[in-house]
mmCIF file of C-alpha atoms in Angstrom:
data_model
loop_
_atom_site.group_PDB
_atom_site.id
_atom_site.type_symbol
_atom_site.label_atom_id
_atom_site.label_comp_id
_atom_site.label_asym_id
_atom_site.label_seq_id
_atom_site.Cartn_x
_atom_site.Cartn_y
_atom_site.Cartn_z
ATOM 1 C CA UNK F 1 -8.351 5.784 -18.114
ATOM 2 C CA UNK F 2 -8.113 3.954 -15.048
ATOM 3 C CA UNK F 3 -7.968 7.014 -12.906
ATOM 4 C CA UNK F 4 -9.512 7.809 -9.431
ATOM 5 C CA UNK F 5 -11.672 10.811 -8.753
ATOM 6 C CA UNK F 6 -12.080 12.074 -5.518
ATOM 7 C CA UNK F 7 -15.359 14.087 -4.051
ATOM 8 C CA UNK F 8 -15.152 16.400 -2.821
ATOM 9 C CA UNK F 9 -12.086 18.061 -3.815
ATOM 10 C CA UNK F 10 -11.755 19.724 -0.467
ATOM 11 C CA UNK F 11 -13.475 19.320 3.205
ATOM 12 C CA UNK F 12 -13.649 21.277 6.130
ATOM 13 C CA UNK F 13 -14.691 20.502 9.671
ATOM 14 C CA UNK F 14 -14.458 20.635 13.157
ATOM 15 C CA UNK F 15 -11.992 18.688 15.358
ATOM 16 C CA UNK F 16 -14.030 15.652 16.240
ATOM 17 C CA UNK F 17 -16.167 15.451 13.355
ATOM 18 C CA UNK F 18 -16.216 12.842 10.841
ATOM 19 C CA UNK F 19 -15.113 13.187 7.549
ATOM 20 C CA UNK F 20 -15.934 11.333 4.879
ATOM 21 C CA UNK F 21 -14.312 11.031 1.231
ATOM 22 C CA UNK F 22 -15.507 9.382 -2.017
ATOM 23 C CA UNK F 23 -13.783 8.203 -5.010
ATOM 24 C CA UNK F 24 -15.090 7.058 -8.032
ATOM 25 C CA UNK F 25 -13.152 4.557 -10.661
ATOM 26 C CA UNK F 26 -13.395 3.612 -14.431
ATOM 27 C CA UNK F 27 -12.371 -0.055 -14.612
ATOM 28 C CA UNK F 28 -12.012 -3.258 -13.030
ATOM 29 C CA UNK F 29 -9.517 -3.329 -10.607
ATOM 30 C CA UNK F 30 -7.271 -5.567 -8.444
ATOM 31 C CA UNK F 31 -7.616 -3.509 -5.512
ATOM 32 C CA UNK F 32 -8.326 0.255 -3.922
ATOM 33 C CA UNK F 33 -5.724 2.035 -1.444
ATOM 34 C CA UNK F 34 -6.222 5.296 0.215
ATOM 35 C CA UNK F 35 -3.089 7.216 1.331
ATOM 36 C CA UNK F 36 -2.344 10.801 2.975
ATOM 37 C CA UNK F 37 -0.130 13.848 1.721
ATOM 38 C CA UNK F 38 0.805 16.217 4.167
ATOM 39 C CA UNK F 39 1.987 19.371 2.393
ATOM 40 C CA UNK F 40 4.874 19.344 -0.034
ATOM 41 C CA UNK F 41 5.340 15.796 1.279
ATOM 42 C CA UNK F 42 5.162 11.931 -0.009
ATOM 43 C CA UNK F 43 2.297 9.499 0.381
ATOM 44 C CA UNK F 44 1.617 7.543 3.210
ATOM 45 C CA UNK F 45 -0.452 4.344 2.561
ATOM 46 C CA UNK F 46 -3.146 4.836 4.356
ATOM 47 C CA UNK F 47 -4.983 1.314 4.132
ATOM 48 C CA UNK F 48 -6.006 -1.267 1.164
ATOM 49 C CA UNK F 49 -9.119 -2.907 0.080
ATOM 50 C CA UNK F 50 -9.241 -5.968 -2.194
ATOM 51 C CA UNK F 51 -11.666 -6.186 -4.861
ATOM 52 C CA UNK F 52 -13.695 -8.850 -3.447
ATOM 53 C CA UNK F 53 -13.866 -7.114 0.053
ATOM 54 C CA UNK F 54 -16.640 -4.446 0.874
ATOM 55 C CA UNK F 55 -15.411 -2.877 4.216
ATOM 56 C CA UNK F 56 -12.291 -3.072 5.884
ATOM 57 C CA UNK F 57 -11.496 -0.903 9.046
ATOM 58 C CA UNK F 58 -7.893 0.283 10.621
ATOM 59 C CA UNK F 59 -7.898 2.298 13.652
ATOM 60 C CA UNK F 60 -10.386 5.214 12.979
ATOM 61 C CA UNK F 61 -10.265 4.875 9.350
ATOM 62 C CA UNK F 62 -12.919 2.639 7.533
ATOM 63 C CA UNK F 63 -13.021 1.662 3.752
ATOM 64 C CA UNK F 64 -15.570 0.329 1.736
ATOM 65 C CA UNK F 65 -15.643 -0.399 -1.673
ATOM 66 C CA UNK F 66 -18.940 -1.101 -4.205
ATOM 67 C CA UNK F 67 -17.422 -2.469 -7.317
ATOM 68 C CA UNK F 68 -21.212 -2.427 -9.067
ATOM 69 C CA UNK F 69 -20.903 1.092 -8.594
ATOM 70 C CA UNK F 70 -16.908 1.251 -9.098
ATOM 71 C CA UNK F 71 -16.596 3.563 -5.994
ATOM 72 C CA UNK F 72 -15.004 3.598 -2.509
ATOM 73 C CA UNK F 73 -15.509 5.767 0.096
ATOM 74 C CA UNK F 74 -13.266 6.579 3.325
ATOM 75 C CA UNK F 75 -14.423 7.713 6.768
ATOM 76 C CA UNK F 76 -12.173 9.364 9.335
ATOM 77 C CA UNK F 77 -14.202 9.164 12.687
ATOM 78 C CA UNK F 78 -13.252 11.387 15.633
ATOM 79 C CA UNK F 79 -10.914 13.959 13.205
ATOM 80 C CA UNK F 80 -7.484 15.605 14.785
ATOM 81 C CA UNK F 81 -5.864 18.563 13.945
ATOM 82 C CA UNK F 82 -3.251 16.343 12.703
ATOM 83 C CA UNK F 83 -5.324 14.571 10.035
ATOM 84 C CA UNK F 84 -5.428 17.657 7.573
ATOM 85 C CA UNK F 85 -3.576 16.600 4.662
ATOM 86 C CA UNK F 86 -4.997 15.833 1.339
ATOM 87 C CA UNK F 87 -6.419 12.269 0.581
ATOM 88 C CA UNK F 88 -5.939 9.824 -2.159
ATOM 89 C CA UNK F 89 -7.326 7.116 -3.279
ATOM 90 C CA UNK F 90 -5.430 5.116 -5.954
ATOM 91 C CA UNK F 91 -6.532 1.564 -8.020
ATOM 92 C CA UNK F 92 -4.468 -0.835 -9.647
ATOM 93 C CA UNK F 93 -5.188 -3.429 -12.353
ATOM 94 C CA UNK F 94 -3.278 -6.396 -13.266
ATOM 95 C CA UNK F 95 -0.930 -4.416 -14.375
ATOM 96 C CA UNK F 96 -0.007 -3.631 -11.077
ATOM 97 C CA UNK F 97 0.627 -0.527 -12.191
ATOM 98 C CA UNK F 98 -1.624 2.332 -9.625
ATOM 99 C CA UNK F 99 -3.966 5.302 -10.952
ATOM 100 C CA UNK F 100 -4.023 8.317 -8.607
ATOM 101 C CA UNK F 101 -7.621 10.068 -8.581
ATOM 102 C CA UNK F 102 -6.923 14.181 -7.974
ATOM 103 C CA UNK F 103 -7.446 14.187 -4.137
ATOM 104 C CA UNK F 104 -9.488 15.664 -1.604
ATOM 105 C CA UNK F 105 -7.771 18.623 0.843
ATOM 106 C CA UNK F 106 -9.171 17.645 4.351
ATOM 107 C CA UNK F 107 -8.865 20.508 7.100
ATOM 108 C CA UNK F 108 -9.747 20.274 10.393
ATOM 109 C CA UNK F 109 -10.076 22.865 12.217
ATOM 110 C CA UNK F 110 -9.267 22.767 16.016
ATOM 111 C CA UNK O 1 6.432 -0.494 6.491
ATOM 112 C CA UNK O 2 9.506 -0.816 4.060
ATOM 113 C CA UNK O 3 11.793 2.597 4.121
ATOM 114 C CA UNK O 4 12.112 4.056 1.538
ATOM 115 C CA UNK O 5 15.017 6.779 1.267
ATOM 116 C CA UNK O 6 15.071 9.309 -1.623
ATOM 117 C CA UNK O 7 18.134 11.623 -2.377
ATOM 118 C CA UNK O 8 18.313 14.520 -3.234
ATOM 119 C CA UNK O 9 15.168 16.305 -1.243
ATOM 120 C CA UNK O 10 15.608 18.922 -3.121
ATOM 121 C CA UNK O 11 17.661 19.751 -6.681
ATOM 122 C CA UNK O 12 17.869 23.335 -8.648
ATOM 123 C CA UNK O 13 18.834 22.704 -12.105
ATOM 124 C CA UNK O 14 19.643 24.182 -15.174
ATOM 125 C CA UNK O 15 17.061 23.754 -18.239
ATOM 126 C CA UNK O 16 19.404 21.666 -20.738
ATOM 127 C CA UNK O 17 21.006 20.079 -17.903
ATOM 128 C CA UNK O 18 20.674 16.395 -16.534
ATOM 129 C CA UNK O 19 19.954 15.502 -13.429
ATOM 130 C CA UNK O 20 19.284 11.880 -11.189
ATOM 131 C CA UNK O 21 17.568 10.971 -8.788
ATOM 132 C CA UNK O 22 18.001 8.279 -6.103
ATOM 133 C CA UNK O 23 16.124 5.699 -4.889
ATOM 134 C CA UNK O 24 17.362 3.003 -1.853
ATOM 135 C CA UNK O 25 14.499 0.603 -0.145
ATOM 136 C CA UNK O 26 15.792 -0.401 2.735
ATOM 137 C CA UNK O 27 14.501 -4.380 2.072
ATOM 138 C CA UNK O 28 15.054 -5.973 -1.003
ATOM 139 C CA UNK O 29 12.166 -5.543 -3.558
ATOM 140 C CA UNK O 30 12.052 -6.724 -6.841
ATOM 141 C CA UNK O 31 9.006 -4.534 -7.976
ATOM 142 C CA UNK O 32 9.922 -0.467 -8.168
ATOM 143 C CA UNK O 33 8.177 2.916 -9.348
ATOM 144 C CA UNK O 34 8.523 6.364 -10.209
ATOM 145 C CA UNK O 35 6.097 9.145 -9.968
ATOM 146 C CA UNK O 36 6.022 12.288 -10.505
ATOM 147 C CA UNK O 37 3.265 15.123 -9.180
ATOM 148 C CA UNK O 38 3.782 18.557 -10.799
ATOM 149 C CA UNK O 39 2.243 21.519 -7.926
ATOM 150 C CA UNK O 40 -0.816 21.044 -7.550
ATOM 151 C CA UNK O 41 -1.719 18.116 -9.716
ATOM 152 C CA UNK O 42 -2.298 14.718 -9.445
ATOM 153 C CA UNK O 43 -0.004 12.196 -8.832
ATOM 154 C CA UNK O 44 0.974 10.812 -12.170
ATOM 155 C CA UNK O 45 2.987 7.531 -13.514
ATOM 156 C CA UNK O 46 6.286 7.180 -15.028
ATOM 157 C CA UNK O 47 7.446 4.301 -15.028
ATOM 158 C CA UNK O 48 7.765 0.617 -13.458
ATOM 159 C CA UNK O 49 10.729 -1.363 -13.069
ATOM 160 C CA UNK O 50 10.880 -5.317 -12.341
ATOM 161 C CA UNK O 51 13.860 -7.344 -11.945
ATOM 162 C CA UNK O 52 15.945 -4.953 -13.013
ATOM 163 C CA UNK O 53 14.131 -4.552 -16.242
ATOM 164 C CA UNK O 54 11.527 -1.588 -17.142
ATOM 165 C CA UNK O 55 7.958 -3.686 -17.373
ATOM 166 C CA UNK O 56 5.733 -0.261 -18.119
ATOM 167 C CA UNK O 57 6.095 3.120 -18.779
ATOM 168 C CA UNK O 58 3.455 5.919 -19.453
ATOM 169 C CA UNK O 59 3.358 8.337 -21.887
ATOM 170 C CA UNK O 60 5.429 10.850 -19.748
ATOM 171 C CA UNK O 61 8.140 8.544 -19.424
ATOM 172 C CA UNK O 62 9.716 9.761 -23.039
ATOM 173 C CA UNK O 63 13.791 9.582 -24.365
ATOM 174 C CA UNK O 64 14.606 12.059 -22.067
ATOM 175 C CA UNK O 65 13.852 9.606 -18.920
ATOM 176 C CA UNK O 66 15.853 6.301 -18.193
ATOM 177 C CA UNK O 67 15.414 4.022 -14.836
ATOM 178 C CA UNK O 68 18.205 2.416 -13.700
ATOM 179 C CA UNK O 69 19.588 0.236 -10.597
ATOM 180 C CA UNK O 70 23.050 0.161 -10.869
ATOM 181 C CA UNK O 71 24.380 -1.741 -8.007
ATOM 182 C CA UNK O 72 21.724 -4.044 -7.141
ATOM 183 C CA UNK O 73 20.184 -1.069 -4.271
ATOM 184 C CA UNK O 74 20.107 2.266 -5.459
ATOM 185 C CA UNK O 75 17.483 2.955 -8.474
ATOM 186 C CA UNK O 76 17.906 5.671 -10.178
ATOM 187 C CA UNK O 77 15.628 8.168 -12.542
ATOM 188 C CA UNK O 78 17.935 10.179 -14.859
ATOM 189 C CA UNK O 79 16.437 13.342 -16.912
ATOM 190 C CA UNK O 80 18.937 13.881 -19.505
ATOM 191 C CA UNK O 81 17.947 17.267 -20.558
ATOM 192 C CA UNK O 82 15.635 18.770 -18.299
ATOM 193 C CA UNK O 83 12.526 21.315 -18.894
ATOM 194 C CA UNK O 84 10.964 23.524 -17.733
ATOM 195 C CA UNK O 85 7.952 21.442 -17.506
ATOM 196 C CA UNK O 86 9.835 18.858 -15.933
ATOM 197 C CA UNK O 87 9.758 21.001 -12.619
ATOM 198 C CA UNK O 88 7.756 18.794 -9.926
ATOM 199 C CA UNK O 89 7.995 16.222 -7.256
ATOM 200 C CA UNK O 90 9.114 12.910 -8.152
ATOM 201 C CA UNK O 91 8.270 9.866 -5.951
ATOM 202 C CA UNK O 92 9.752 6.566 -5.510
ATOM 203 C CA UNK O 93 7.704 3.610 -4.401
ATOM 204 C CA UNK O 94 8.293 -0.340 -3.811
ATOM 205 C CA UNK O 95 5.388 -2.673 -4.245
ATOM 206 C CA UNK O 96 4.743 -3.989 -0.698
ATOM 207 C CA UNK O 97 3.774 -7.686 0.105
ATOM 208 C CA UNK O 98 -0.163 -7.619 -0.157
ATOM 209 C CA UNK O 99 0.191 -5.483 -3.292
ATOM 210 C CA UNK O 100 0.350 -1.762 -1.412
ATOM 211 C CA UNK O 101 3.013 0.631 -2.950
ATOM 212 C CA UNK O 102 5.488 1.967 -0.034
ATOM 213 C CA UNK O 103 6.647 6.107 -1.189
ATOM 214 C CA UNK O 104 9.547 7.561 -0.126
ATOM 215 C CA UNK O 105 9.284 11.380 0.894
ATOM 216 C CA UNK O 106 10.196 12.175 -2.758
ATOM 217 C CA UNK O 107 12.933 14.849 -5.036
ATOM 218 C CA UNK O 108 11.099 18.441 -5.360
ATOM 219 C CA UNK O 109 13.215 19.164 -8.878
ATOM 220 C CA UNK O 110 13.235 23.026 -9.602
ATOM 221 C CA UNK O 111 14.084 23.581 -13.227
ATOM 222 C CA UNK O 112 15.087 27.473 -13.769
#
């Protein structure tokens, strides 16, 4: 199974901390996106990494990806209020088909 | 970011009864998706649909399910004869132009 798996499965800190996901993969892939669920709502792409990139930065979120390792990690500097949601990472071979790991429930707390 | 619109937000059904789902990107795409993601869970795949023609479909994605886009816009997801099971939140998505997939705000389908 392709499939992501996120670590940890849920994250708490203060407003202003960082916060800092992982996700770990099975196979080769094509390329790594991260998106956000707000409760009970749909995915927002978040950013996406290419296989042959290693970091990759957009506004206060910053990717980086270790295919040796087949793991990505994402870093939300300076954390809001309004970035509690739960986090996914999701991979996609050639099939362009995309594998959703099970998320990570960020809450920051004001 | 390409809109994507889904109708209904929400739909109460039946078990034994069929039910579909819309779909309708705002920009033309060629490349479309269903999801589903049961409470809880992860997000899982149905089923993807390329000029006009299913190209893969998981396990999940059994008689019961068809994909269709009927007027050249709208794509649909029809559950003949829904479940129980088949209770969850179902997800379109377009494949963007560097190879993201755009979501809409998905169908919560309540089977009683």
């Amino acid at each position: 199974s392709q499939q992501g798996e996120e670590d940890p499965q849920a994250l708490s800190i203060q407003e202003g901390e960082n916060a800092t996901m992982n996700c770990s993969y099975k196979t080769s892939i094509n390329n790594l996106q991260w998106y956000r669920q707000n409760s009970g709502r749909g995915l927002v792409h978040l950013i996406l990494i290419r296989s042959n990139e290693r970091e990759k930065h957009s506004g206060r979120l910053r990717v980086t990806l270790d295919t040796s390792k087949k793991s990505s990690s994402l870093l939300i500097t300076a954390s809001r209020a309004a970035d509690t949601a739960s986090y996914f990472c999701a991979t996609d071979d050639t099939g362009n088909q995309f594998y959703f790991g099970t998320g990570t429930s960020l809450t920051v707390i004001p | 970011e390409p809109e994507v619109t889904q109708t209904p937000s929400h739909q109460v059904t039946q078990m034994g009864q069929e039910v579909i789902l819309r779909c309708v990107p705002i920009s033309n795409h060629l490349y479309f998706y269903w999801y589903r993601q049961i409470l809880g869970q992860k997000v899982e795949f149905l089923v993807s649909f390329y000029n006009n023609e299913i190209s893969e479909k998981s396990e999940i994605f059994d008689d019961q399910f068809s994909v269709e886009r009927p007027d050249g816009s709208n794509f649909t997801l029809k559950i003949r004869s829904t479940k129980l099971e088949d209770s969850a939140m179902y997800f379109c998505a377009i494949l963007g132009s560097i190879g993201e997939a755009f979501f809409g705000q998905g169908t919560r389908l309540t089977v009683v």
